[in-house]
Short mmCIF file of N, CA and C in Angstrom, two decimals:
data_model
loop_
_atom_site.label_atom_id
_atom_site.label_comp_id
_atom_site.label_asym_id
_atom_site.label_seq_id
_atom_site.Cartn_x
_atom_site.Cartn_y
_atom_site.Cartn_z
N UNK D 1 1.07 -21.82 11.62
CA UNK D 1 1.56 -20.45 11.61
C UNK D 1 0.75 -19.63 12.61
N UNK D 2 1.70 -18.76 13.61
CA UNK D 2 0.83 -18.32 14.72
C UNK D 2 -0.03 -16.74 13.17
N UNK D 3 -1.10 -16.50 13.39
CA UNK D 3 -1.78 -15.94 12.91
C UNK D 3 -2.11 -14.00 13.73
N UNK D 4 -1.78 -14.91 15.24
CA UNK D 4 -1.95 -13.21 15.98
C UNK D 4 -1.11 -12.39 15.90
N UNK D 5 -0.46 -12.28 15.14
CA UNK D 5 1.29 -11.45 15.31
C UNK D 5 0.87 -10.35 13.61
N UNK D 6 0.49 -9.59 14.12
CA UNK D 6 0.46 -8.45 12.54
C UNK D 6 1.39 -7.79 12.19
N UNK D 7 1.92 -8.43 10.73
CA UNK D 7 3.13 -7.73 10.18
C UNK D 7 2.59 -6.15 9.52
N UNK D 8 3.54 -5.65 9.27
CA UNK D 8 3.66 -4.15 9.01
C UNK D 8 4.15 -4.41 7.81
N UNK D 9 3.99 -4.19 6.50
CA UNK D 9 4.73 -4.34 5.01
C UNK D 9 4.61 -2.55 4.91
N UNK D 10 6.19 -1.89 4.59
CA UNK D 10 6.17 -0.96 4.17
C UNK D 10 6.95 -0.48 3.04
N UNK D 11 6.45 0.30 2.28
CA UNK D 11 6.59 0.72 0.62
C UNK D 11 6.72 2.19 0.83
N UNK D 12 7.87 2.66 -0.08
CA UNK D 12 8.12 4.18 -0.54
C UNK D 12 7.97 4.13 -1.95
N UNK D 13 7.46 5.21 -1.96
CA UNK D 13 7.03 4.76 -3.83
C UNK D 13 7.03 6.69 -4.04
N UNK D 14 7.51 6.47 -5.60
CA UNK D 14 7.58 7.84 -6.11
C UNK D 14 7.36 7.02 -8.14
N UNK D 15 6.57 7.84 -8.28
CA UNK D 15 6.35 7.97 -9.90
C UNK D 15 6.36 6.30 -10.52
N UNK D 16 5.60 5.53 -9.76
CA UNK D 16 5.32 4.59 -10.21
C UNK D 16 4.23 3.64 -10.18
N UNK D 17 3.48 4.43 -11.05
CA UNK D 17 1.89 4.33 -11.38
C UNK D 17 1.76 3.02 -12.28
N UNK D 18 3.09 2.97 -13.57
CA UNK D 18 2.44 1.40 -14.55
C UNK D 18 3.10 0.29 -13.69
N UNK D 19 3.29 0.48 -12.49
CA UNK D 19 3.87 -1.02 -11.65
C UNK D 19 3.38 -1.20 -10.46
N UNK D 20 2.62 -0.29 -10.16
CA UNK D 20 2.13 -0.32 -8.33
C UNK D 20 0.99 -0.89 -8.45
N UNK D 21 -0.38 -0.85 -9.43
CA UNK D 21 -1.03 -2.56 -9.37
C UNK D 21 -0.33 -3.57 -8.98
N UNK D 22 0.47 -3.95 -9.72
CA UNK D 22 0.87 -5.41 -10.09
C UNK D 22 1.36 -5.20 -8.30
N UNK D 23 2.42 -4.82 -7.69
CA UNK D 23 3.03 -4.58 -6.39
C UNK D 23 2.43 -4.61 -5.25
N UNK D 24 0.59 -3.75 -5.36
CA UNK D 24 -0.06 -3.82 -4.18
C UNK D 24 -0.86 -5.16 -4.27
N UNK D 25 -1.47 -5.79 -5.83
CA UNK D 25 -1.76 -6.83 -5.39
C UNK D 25 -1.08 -8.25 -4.83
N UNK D 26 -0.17 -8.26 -5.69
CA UNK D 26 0.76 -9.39 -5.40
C UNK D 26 0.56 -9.50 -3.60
N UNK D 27 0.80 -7.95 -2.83
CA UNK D 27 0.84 -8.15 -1.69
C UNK D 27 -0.79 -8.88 -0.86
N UNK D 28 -1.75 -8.04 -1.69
CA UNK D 28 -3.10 -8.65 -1.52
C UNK D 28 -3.13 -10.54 -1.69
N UNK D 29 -2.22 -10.59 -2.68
CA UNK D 29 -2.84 -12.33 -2.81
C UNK D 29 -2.16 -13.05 -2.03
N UNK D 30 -1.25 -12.41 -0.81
CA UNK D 30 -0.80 -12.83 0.03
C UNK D 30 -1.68 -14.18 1.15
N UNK D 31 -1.74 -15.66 1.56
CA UNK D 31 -2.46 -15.86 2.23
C UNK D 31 -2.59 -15.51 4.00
N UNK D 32 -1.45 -14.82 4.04
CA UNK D 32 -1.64 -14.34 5.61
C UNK D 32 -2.33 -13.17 5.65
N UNK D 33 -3.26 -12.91 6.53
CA UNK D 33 -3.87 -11.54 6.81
C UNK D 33 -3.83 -11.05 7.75
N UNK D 34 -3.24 -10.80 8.38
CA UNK D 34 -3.38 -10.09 9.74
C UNK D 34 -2.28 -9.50 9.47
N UNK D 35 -2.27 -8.18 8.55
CA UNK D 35 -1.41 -7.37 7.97
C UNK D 35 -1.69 -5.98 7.87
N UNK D 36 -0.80 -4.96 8.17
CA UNK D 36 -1.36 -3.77 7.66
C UNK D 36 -0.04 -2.98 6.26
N UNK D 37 -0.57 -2.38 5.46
CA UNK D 37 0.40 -1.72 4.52
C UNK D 37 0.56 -0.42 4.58
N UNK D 38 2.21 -0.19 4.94
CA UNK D 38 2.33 1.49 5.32
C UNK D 38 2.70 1.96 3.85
N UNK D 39 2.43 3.01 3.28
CA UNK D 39 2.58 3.41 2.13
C UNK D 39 3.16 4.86 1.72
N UNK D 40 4.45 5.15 1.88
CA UNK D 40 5.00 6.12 1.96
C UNK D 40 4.94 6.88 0.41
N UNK D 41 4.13 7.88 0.32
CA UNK D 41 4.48 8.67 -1.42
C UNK D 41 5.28 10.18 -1.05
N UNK D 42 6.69 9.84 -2.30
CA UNK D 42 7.45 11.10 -2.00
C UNK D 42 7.01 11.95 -3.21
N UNK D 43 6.09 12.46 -3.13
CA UNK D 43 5.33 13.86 -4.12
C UNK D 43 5.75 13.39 -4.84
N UNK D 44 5.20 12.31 -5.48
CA UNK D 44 4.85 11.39 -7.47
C UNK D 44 4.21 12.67 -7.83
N UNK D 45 4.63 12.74 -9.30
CA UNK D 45 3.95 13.52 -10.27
C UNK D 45 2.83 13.13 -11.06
N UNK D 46 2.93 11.92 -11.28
CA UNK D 46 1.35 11.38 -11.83
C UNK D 46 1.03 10.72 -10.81
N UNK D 47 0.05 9.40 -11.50
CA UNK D 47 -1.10 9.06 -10.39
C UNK D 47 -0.94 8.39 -9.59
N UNK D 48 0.58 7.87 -9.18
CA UNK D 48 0.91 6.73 -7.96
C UNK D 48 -0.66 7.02 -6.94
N UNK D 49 -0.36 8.48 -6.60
CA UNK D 49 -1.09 8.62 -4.98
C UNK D 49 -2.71 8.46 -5.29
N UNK D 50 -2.82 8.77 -6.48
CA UNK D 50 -4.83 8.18 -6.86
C UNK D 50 -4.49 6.62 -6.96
N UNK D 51 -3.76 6.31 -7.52
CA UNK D 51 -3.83 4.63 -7.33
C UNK D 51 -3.76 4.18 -5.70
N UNK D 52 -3.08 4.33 -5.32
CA UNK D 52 -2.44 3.85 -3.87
C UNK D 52 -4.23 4.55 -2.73
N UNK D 53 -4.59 5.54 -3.26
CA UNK D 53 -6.26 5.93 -2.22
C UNK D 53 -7.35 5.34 -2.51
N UNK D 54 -7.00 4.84 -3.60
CA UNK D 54 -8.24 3.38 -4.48
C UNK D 54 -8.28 2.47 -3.70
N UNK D 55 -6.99 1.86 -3.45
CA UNK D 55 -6.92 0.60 -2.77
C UNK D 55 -7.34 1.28 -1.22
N UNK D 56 -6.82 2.38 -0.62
CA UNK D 56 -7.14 2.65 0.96
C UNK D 56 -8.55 2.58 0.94
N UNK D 57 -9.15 3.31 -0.15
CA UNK D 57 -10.74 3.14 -0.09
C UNK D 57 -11.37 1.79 -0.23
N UNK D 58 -10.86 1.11 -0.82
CA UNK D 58 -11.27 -0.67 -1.38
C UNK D 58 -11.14 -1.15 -0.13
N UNK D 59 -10.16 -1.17 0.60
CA UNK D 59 -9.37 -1.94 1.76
C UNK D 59 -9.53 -1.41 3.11
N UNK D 60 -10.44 -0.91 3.89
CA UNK D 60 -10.40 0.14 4.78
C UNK D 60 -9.28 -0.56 6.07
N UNK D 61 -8.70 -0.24 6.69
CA UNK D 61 -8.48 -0.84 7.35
C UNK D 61 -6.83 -1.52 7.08
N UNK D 62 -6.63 -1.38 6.24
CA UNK D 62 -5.38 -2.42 5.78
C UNK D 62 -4.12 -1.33 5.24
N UNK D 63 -4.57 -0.27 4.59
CA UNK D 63 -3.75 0.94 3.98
C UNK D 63 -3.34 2.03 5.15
N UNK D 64 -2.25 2.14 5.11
CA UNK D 64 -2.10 3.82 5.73
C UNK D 64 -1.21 4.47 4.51
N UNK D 65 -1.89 5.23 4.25
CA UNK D 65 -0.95 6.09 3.18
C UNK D 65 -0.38 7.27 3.85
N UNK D 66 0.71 7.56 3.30
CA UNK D 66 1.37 8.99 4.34
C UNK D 66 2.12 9.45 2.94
N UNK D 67 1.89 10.89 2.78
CA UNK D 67 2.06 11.54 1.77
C UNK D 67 3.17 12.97 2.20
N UNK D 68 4.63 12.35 1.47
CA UNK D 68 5.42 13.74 2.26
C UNK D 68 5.34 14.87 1.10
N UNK D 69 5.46 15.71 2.06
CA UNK D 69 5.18 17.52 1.22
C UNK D 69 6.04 18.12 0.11
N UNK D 70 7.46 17.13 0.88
CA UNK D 70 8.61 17.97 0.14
C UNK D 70 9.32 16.76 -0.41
#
């Protein structure tokens, strides 16, 4: 498997805090790495977006979170 080619995995997520563990790791136990995860939050009302800055902080490098206003 060519290894230099970095995929982009991207996620929109709204109000789904008891399933986005299970979702970001699954993607973590992935064995390819040369990956980055775009992470779109449409203004969740609970804690999607503290969950989803855990992992950006855990993972530097691997998360882009983008947080829309409206």
């Amino acid at each position: 498997m060519d290894t230099s080619k970095k995929i982009s995995i991207l996620m929109g997520i709204y109000n789904c805090a008891p399933t986005l563990r299970e979702a970001i790791d699954s993607i973590l136990a992935q064995t390819y790495e040369n990956w980055e995860f775009i992470i779109c939050d449409d203004c969740s009302t609970d804690n999607t977006l503290e969950i989803v800055r855990e992992y950006e902080a855990k993972y530097p490098g691997k998360f882009k979170v983008i947080q829309n206003e409206v």
